[in-house]
Structure formats: structure tokens, C-alpha cells
Coordinates of N, CA and C in Angstrom, one line a residue:
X11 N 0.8 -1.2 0.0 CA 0.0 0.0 0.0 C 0.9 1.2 0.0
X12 N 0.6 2.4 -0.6 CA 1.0 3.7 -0.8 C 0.3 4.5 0.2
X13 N 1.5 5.4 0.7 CA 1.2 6.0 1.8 C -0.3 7.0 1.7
X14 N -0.5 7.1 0.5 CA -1.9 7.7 0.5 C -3.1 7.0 1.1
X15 N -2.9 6.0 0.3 CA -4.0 4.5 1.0 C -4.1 4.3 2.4
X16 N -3.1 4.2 3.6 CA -2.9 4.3 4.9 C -3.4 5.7 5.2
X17 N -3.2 6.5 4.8 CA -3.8 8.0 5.8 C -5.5 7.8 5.1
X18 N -5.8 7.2 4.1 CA -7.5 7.7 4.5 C -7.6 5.8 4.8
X19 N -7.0 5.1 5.1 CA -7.5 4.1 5.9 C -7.8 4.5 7.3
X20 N -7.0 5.2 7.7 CA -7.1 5.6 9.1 C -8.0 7.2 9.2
X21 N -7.7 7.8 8.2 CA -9.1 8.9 8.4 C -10.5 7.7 8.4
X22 N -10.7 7.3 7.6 CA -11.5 6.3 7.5 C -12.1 5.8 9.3
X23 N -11.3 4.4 9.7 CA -11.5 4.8 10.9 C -11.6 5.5 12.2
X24 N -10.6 6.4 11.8 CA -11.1 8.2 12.8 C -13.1 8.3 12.6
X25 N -13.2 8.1 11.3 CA -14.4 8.8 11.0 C -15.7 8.1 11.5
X26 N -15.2 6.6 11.3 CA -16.0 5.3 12.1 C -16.1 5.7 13.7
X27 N -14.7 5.8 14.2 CA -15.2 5.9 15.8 C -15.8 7.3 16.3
X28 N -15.5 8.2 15.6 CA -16.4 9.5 15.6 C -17.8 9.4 15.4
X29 N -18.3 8.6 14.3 CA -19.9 8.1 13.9 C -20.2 7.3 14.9
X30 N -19.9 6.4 15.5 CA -20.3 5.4 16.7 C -20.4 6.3 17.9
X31 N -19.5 7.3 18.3 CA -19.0 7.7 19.5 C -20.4 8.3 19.7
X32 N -20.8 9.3 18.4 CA -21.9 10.2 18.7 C -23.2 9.9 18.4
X33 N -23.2 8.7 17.7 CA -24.4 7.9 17.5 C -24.6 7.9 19.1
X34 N -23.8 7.0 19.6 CA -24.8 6.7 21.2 C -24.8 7.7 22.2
X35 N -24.0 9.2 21.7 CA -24.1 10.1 22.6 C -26.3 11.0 22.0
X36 N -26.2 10.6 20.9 CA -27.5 10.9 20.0 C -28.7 10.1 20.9
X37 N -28.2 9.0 20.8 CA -29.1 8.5 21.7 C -29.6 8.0 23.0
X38 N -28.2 8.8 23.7 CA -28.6 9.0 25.5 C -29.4 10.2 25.2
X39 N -29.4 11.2 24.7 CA -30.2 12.9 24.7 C -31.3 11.9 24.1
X40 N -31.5 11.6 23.1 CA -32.7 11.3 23.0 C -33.8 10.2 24.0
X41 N -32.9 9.5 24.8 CA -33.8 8.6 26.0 C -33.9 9.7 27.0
X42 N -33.2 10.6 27.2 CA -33.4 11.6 27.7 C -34.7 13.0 27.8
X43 N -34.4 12.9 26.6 CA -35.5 14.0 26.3 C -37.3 13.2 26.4
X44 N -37.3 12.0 26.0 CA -38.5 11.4 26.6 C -38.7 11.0 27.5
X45 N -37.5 10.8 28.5 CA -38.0 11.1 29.9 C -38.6 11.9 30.2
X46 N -38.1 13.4 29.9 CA -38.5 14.8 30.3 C -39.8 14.9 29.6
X47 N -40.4 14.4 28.5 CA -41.2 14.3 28.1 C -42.6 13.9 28.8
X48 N -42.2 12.8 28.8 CA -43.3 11.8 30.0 C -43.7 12.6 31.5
X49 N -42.1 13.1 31.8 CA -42.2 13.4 32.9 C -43.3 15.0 33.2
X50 N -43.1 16.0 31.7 CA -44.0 17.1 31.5 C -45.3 16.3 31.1
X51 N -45.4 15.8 30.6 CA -46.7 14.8 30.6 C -47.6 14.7 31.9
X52 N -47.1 13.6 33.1 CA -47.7 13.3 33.6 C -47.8 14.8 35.0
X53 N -46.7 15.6 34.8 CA -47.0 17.0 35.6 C -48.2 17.7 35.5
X54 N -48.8 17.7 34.0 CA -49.7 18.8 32.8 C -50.6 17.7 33.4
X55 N -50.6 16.4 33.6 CA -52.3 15.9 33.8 C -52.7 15.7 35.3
X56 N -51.3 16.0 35.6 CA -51.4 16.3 37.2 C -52.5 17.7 37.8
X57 N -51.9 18.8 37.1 CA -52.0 19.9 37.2 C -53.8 19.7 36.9
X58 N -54.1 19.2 35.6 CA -55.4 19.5 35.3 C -56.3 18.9 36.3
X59 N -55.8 17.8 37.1 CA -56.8 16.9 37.9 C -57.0 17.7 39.4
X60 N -55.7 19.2 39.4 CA -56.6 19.3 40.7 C -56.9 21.1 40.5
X61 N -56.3 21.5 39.7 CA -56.4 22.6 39.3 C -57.9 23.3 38.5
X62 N -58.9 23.8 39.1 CA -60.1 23.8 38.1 C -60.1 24.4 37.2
X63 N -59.5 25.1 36.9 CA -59.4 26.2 35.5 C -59.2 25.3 34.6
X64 N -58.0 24.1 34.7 CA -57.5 23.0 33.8 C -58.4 22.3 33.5
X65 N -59.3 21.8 34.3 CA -60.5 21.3 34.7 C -61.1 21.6 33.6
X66 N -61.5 22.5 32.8 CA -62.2 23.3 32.2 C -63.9 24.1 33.0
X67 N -63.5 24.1 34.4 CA -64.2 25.2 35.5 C -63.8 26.5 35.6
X68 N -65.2 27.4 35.5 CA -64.7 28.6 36.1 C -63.6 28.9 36.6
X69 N -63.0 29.8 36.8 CA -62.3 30.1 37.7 C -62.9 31.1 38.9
X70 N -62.4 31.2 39.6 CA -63.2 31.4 41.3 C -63.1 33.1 40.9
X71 N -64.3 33.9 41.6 CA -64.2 35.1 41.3 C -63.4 35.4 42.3
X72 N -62.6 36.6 42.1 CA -62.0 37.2 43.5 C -62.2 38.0 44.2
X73 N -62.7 38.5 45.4 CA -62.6 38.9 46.4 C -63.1 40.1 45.5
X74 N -64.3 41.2 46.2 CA -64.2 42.2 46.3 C -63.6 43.4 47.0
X75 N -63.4 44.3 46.3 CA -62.8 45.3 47.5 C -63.5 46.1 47.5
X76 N -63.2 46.4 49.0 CA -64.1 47.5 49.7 C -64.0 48.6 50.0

């Protein structure tokens, strides 16, 4: 092999373990971000179950002033 052929063999690999490295860094943020997801999820049906405005109720008049 000609020394050309060895430097993009090994760019080559550089490029492989760069594509892997950040593939699984792609896909910890993304198990990630559906955590946070679920986790705004079940907050937002939290909120509606005691909250009555979410509710789709009135909301309470306020207080007069006197």
C-alpha cells in the first residue's frame, strides 16, 4: 500500500469511531429528552386533575374590594 491509502484508511477509521462515539451520545439525549417528556406529561395531567381552571371550570371570582 502507498502511503496515500494508509492515511485515508485511518481517516476512514477516525471517521468510524467519531460516527459510533456520537451515535450513542444521539441516543442517550434522546432517552433523555423522553424522559423529560413523559415526565411534562404526567405534571400537565397532574395539574389538570386538581387545578379547576385545567379542569375546564370557572375560575373562582375574586374577592371584592371594599
Amino acid at each position: 500500500m502507498d502511503r496515500t491509502d494508509l492515511v485515508l484508511q485511518q481517516l476512514h477509521r477516525q471517521i468510524e469511531g467519531l460516527r459510533a462515539r456520537h451515535g450513542a451520545e444521539l441516543e442517550e439525549v434522546r432517552r433523555e429528552l423522553d424522559s423529560i417528556r413523559a415526565g411534562l406529561q404526567e405534571a400537565r395531567a397532574g395539574r389538570a386533575a386538581t387545578d379547576p381552571v385545567h379542569r375546564g371550570e370557572p375560575a373562582p371570582a375574586a374577592p371584592a374590594a371594599d
